[in-house]
mmCIF file of C-alpha atoms in Angstrom:
data_model
loop_
_atom_site.group_PDB
_atom_site.id
_atom_site.type_symbol
_atom_site.label_atom_id
_atom_site.label_comp_id
_atom_site.label_asym_id
_atom_site.label_seq_id
_atom_site.Cartn_x
_atom_site.Cartn_y
_atom_site.Cartn_z
ATOM 1 C CA UNK U 1 58.076 153.213 -42.206
ATOM 2 C CA UNK U 2 61.091 151.531 -40.734
ATOM 3 C CA UNK U 3 60.251 148.259 -39.025
ATOM 4 C CA UNK U 4 62.463 146.622 -36.453
ATOM 5 C CA UNK U 5 62.423 143.334 -34.616
ATOM 6 C CA UNK U 6 63.349 143.421 -30.961
ATOM 7 C CA UNK U 7 64.478 140.305 -29.171
ATOM 8 C CA UNK U 8 63.886 138.844 -26.736
ATOM 9 C CA UNK U 9 60.348 139.881 -25.927
ATOM 10 C CA UNK U 10 60.797 139.023 -22.251
ATOM 11 C CA UNK U 11 63.861 138.438 -20.094
ATOM 12 C CA UNK U 12 63.998 137.374 -16.482
ATOM 13 C CA UNK U 13 67.369 137.691 -14.781
ATOM 14 C CA UNK U 14 68.742 137.290 -11.308
ATOM 15 C CA UNK U 15 69.936 140.520 -9.796
ATOM 16 C CA UNK U 16 73.609 140.931 -10.654
ATOM 17 C CA UNK U 17 73.372 139.093 -13.965
ATOM 18 C CA UNK U 18 73.915 140.839 -17.270
ATOM 19 C CA UNK U 19 71.150 141.588 -19.774
ATOM 20 C CA UNK U 20 71.162 142.300 -23.496
ATOM 21 C CA UNK U 21 68.381 143.269 -25.872
ATOM 22 C CA UNK U 22 68.743 143.398 -29.626
ATOM 23 C CA UNK U 23 67.089 145.500 -32.291
ATOM 24 C CA UNK U 24 67.282 144.303 -35.895
ATOM 25 C CA UNK U 25 66.220 145.980 -39.109
ATOM 26 C CA UNK U 26 66.118 144.688 -42.674
ATOM 27 C CA UNK U 27 67.014 148.145 -43.963
ATOM 28 C CA UNK U 28 69.757 150.632 -43.174
ATOM 29 C CA UNK U 29 68.810 153.094 -40.465
ATOM 30 C CA UNK U 30 69.771 156.752 -40.286
ATOM 31 C CA UNK U 31 69.866 156.576 -36.512
ATOM 32 C CA UNK U 32 68.396 154.652 -33.630
ATOM 33 C CA UNK U 33 67.131 155.757 -30.262
ATOM 34 C CA UNK U 34 66.612 153.738 -27.084
ATOM 35 C CA UNK U 35 63.945 154.316 -24.455
ATOM 36 C CA UNK U 36 63.056 152.810 -21.099
ATOM 37 C CA UNK U 37 59.533 152.556 -19.763
ATOM 38 C CA UNK U 38 58.974 151.628 -16.145
ATOM 39 C CA UNK U 39 55.774 149.715 -15.292
ATOM 40 C CA UNK U 40 52.885 152.177 -15.339
ATOM 41 C CA UNK U 41 55.120 154.947 -16.607
ATOM 42 C CA UNK U 42 55.963 156.621 -19.858
ATOM 43 C CA UNK U 43 58.907 156.036 -22.214
ATOM 44 C CA UNK U 44 62.030 157.929 -21.225
ATOM 45 C CA UNK U 45 64.715 158.753 -23.764
ATOM 46 C CA UNK U 46 68.046 157.056 -23.040
ATOM 47 C CA UNK U 47 70.303 157.660 -26.022
ATOM 48 C CA UNK U 48 70.621 158.194 -29.753
ATOM 49 C CA UNK U 49 73.154 156.423 -31.969
ATOM 50 C CA UNK U 50 73.998 157.824 -35.371
ATOM 51 C CA UNK U 51 77.373 156.579 -36.588
ATOM 52 C CA UNK U 52 78.207 153.153 -37.961
ATOM 53 C CA UNK U 53 79.826 151.018 -35.260
ATOM 54 C CA UNK U 54 79.108 153.613 -32.583
ATOM 55 C CA UNK U 55 79.382 152.521 -28.949
ATOM 56 C CA UNK U 56 78.133 154.674 -26.098
ATOM 57 C CA UNK U 57 78.105 154.000 -22.378
ATOM 58 C CA UNK U 58 75.952 155.287 -19.572
ATOM 59 C CA UNK U 59 77.192 153.830 -16.299
ATOM 60 C CA UNK U 60 76.189 150.144 -16.484
ATOM 61 C CA UNK U 61 74.447 150.528 -19.861
ATOM 62 C CA UNK U 62 76.313 150.011 -23.147
ATOM 63 C CA UNK U 63 74.662 150.875 -26.452
ATOM 64 C CA UNK U 64 75.985 149.712 -29.787
ATOM 65 C CA UNK U 65 75.079 150.502 -33.409
ATOM 66 C CA UNK U 66 76.101 147.913 -35.970
ATOM 67 C CA UNK U 67 78.636 148.557 -38.695
ATOM 68 C CA UNK U 68 75.939 148.229 -41.350
ATOM 69 C CA UNK U 69 73.541 150.390 -39.310
ATOM 70 C CA UNK U 70 70.932 147.637 -39.440
ATOM 71 C CA UNK U 71 71.101 146.486 -35.854
ATOM 72 C CA UNK U 72 71.666 147.794 -32.399
ATOM 73 C CA UNK U 73 71.997 146.421 -28.903
ATOM 74 C CA UNK U 74 71.627 147.537 -25.328
ATOM 75 C CA UNK U 75 73.641 145.712 -22.690
ATOM 76 C CA UNK U 76 73.217 146.156 -18.952
ATOM 77 C CA UNK U 77 76.014 144.941 -16.720
ATOM 78 C CA UNK U 78 75.148 143.582 -13.272
ATOM 79 C CA UNK U 79 71.430 144.295 -13.325
ATOM 80 C CA UNK U 80 69.719 145.923 -10.385
ATOM 81 C CA UNK U 81 66.044 145.982 -9.427
ATOM 82 C CA UNK U 82 65.925 149.594 -10.620
ATOM 83 C CA UNK U 83 66.571 148.333 -14.170
ATOM 84 C CA UNK U 84 63.123 146.723 -14.296
ATOM 85 C CA UNK U 85 61.011 147.958 -17.198
ATOM 86 C CA UNK U 86 60.548 147.673 -20.929
ATOM 87 C CA UNK U 87 63.332 148.787 -23.241
ATOM 88 C CA UNK U 88 62.357 150.041 -26.674
ATOM 89 C CA UNK U 89 64.393 150.826 -29.724
ATOM 90 C CA UNK U 90 63.094 153.414 -32.168
ATOM 91 C CA UNK U 91 64.626 153.574 -35.636
ATOM 92 C CA UNK U 92 65.019 156.922 -37.306
ATOM 93 C CA UNK U 93 64.283 157.550 -40.946
ATOM 94 C CA UNK U 94 65.213 161.126 -41.432
ATOM 95 C CA UNK U 95 63.937 163.781 -39.119
ATOM 96 C CA UNK U 96 61.829 161.684 -36.794
ATOM 97 C CA UNK U 97 61.383 158.195 -35.400
ATOM 98 C CA UNK U 98 58.555 156.522 -37.251
ATOM 99 C CA UNK U 99 58.073 153.437 -35.181
ATOM 100 C CA UNK U 100 59.044 151.814 -31.946
ATOM 101 C CA UNK U 101 60.005 148.202 -31.544
ATOM 102 C CA UNK U 102 57.728 145.987 -29.481
ATOM 103 C CA UNK U 103 60.188 146.240 -26.628
ATOM 104 C CA UNK U 104 61.970 143.839 -24.309
ATOM 105 C CA UNK U 105 60.409 143.523 -20.891
ATOM 106 C CA UNK U 106 63.063 143.011 -18.233
ATOM 107 C CA UNK U 107 62.290 141.463 -14.871
ATOM 108 C CA UNK U 108 64.984 141.363 -12.199
ATOM 109 C CA UNK U 109 64.697 138.789 -9.428
ATOM 110 C CA UNK U 110 66.226 140.098 -6.201
ATOM 111 C CA UNK I 1 60.692 172.765 -16.866
ATOM 112 C CA UNK I 2 57.401 170.964 -16.261
ATOM 113 C CA UNK I 3 57.912 168.616 -19.174
ATOM 114 C CA UNK I 4 55.161 167.553 -21.551
ATOM 115 C CA UNK I 5 51.814 167.953 -19.838
ATOM 116 C CA UNK I 6 48.866 165.781 -20.754
ATOM 117 C CA UNK I 7 45.317 165.882 -19.498
ATOM 118 C CA UNK I 8 43.328 164.151 -18.313
ATOM 119 C CA UNK I 9 45.429 161.357 -16.774
ATOM 120 C CA UNK I 10 42.492 158.968 -16.856
ATOM 121 C CA UNK I 11 39.283 159.027 -18.867
ATOM 122 C CA UNK I 12 36.414 156.590 -18.720
ATOM 123 C CA UNK I 13 33.660 157.169 -21.213
ATOM 124 C CA UNK I 14 30.764 155.366 -22.781
ATOM 125 C CA UNK I 15 30.844 154.103 -26.309
ATOM 126 C CA UNK I 16 29.673 156.754 -28.741
ATOM 127 C CA UNK I 17 30.799 159.699 -26.664
ATOM 128 C CA UNK I 18 33.325 162.267 -27.833
ATOM 129 C CA UNK I 19 36.707 162.226 -26.122
ATOM 130 C CA UNK I 20 39.269 165.029 -26.215
ATOM 131 C CA UNK I 21 42.818 164.526 -25.051
ATOM 132 C CA UNK I 22 45.069 167.511 -24.448
ATOM 133 C CA UNK I 23 48.794 168.106 -24.621
ATOM 134 C CA UNK I 24 51.117 170.973 -23.804
ATOM 135 C CA UNK I 25 54.574 170.368 -25.276
ATOM 136 C CA UNK I 26 57.845 171.631 -23.900
ATOM 137 C CA UNK I 27 58.453 175.236 -24.879
ATOM 138 C CA UNK I 28 60.903 175.447 -27.765
ATOM 139 C CA UNK I 29 60.240 171.937 -29.054
ATOM 140 C CA UNK I 30 58.968 172.306 -32.600
ATOM 141 C CA UNK I 31 57.908 168.693 -33.116
ATOM 142 C CA UNK I 32 54.912 167.062 -31.465
ATOM 143 C CA UNK I 33 53.772 163.480 -31.691
ATOM 144 C CA UNK I 34 50.710 161.549 -30.576
ATOM 145 C CA UNK I 35 51.210 157.857 -29.831
ATOM 146 C CA UNK I 36 48.845 155.110 -28.743
ATOM 147 C CA UNK I 37 50.054 152.176 -26.655
ATOM 148 C CA UNK I 38 48.306 148.841 -26.227
ATOM 149 C CA UNK I 39 49.546 145.445 -25.160
ATOM 150 C CA UNK I 40 48.757 143.962 -28.539
ATOM 151 C CA UNK I 41 50.141 146.640 -30.849
ATOM 152 C CA UNK I 42 52.765 148.343 -28.716
ATOM 153 C CA UNK I 43 53.543 152.009 -29.338
ATOM 154 C CA UNK I 44 51.940 153.300 -32.529
ATOM 155 C CA UNK I 45 52.563 156.722 -34.020
ATOM 156 C CA UNK I 46 49.242 158.395 -34.754
ATOM 157 C CA UNK I 47 50.301 161.820 -36.003
ATOM 158 C CA UNK I 48 53.341 164.077 -36.177
ATOM 159 C CA UNK I 49 53.296 167.877 -36.199
ATOM 160 C CA UNK I 50 56.230 170.069 -37.081
ATOM 161 C CA UNK I 51 55.921 173.786 -36.371
ATOM 162 C CA UNK I 52 52.201 173.227 -35.716
ATOM 163 C CA UNK I 53 51.648 171.693 -39.169
ATOM 164 C CA UNK I 54 50.582 168.036 -39.503
ATOM 165 C CA UNK I 55 53.343 166.254 -41.400
ATOM 166 C CA UNK I 56 52.429 162.596 -41.102
ATOM 167 C CA UNK I 57 48.946 161.443 -40.116
ATOM 168 C CA UNK I 58 49.157 158.036 -41.751
ATOM 169 C CA UNK I 59 48.839 156.375 -38.359
ATOM 170 C CA UNK I 60 45.480 157.904 -37.536
ATOM 171 C CA UNK I 61 43.179 154.868 -37.417
ATOM 172 C CA UNK I 62 40.159 156.306 -39.153
ATOM 173 C CA UNK I 63 37.981 159.350 -39.570
ATOM 174 C CA UNK I 64 36.814 159.102 -36.005
ATOM 175 C CA UNK I 65 40.220 160.400 -34.955
ATOM 176 C CA UNK I 66 41.325 163.984 -35.488
ATOM 177 C CA UNK I 67 44.197 166.040 -34.133
ATOM 178 C CA UNK I 68 44.868 169.749 -34.073
ATOM 179 C CA UNK I 69 47.694 171.995 -33.052
ATOM 180 C CA UNK I 70 46.351 175.546 -33.095
ATOM 181 C CA UNK I 71 49.565 176.970 -31.655
ATOM 182 C CA UNK I 72 53.022 175.924 -30.493
ATOM 183 C CA UNK I 73 51.921 175.300 -26.933
ATOM 184 C CA UNK I 74 48.804 173.196 -27.328
ATOM 185 C CA UNK I 75 47.510 170.151 -29.170
ATOM 186 C CA UNK I 76 44.377 168.037 -28.982
ATOM 187 C CA UNK I 77 43.489 164.536 -30.083
ATOM 188 C CA UNK I 78 39.771 163.969 -30.496
ATOM 189 C CA UNK I 79 37.889 160.713 -30.920
ATOM 190 C CA UNK I 80 34.281 160.984 -32.036
ATOM 191 C CA UNK I 81 32.469 158.670 -31.628
ATOM 192 C CA UNK I 82 34.583 156.580 -29.280
ATOM 193 C CA UNK I 83 34.530 152.775 -29.391
ATOM 194 C CA UNK I 84 35.719 150.134 -26.889
ATOM 195 C CA UNK I 85 38.642 149.229 -29.177
ATOM 196 C CA UNK I 86 39.982 152.757 -28.704
ATOM 197 C CA UNK I 87 40.829 151.880 -25.097
ATOM 198 C CA UNK I 88 44.571 152.440 -24.706
ATOM 199 C CA UNK I 89 47.136 154.768 -23.217
ATOM 200 C CA UNK I 90 47.628 157.818 -25.414
ATOM 201 C CA UNK I 91 50.964 159.570 -25.185
ATOM 202 C CA UNK I 92 51.972 162.963 -26.427
ATOM 203 C CA UNK I 93 55.671 163.607 -27.001
ATOM 204 C CA UNK I 94 57.634 166.642 -28.053
ATOM 205 C CA UNK I 95 61.087 166.556 -29.485
ATOM 206 C CA UNK I 96 64.293 168.441 -29.724
ATOM 207 C CA UNK I 97 66.896 165.670 -29.362
ATOM 208 C CA UNK I 98 65.082 162.491 -28.437
ATOM 209 C CA UNK I 99 61.472 162.479 -27.495
ATOM 210 C CA UNK I 100 60.127 163.691 -24.176
ATOM 211 C CA UNK I 101 56.900 161.893 -23.430
ATOM 212 C CA UNK I 102 54.059 163.102 -21.304
ATOM 213 C CA UNK I 103 52.638 160.888 -18.581
ATOM 214 C CA UNK I 104 49.882 159.738 -20.904
ATOM 215 C CA UNK I 105 46.103 159.532 -20.790
ATOM 216 C CA UNK I 106 44.630 156.139 -19.977
ATOM 217 C CA UNK I 107 41.403 155.943 -21.945
ATOM 218 C CA UNK I 108 38.776 153.344 -21.218
ATOM 219 C CA UNK I 109 35.716 153.179 -23.440
ATOM 220 C CA UNK I 110 32.947 151.016 -22.037
#
């Protein structure tokens, strides 16, 4: 299945600072999905990117799919304590997402 | 919509015992997935059903694990006999656009 590398594994930021997590694949992806998992919770679907170079925004979150469809990023502007959690990317290879990245665990210091 | 419903939420069992995890997907979602999450291995896909038919079970660890989906509204994941290394959080997810995860079953095998 599709394997992706997510970096960084952990990120500690001061509240108000920006945060970015990256998802890199050695192969071209058909699509990529992003999920957020709060501590003790379950993954929650955030967004799906399909097109090369696609950029989508959800309030303070900006998602980007690379031109070659081999990498993706999630950027959070001015983090808040409610952003705490682990962010996962999940590459698609056809009709379903085979694997999830290991995730980036975000801590926000108030 | 009640979302994906999993039961039980927590299960503690002794090594060697049979464990059955249950999942009710969202009505109308024709894809169902079982995932296992551990600190070491992250989120691992165990099995994927489409229209109640197992499509990909390559992630099922070994013969001790079995999954069924007798109808569109119910699925089970059975472990027999259970071992301490099976301790993890098991998630069920159903999909239309993006996955909707259940709250998970935290399994502890002692």
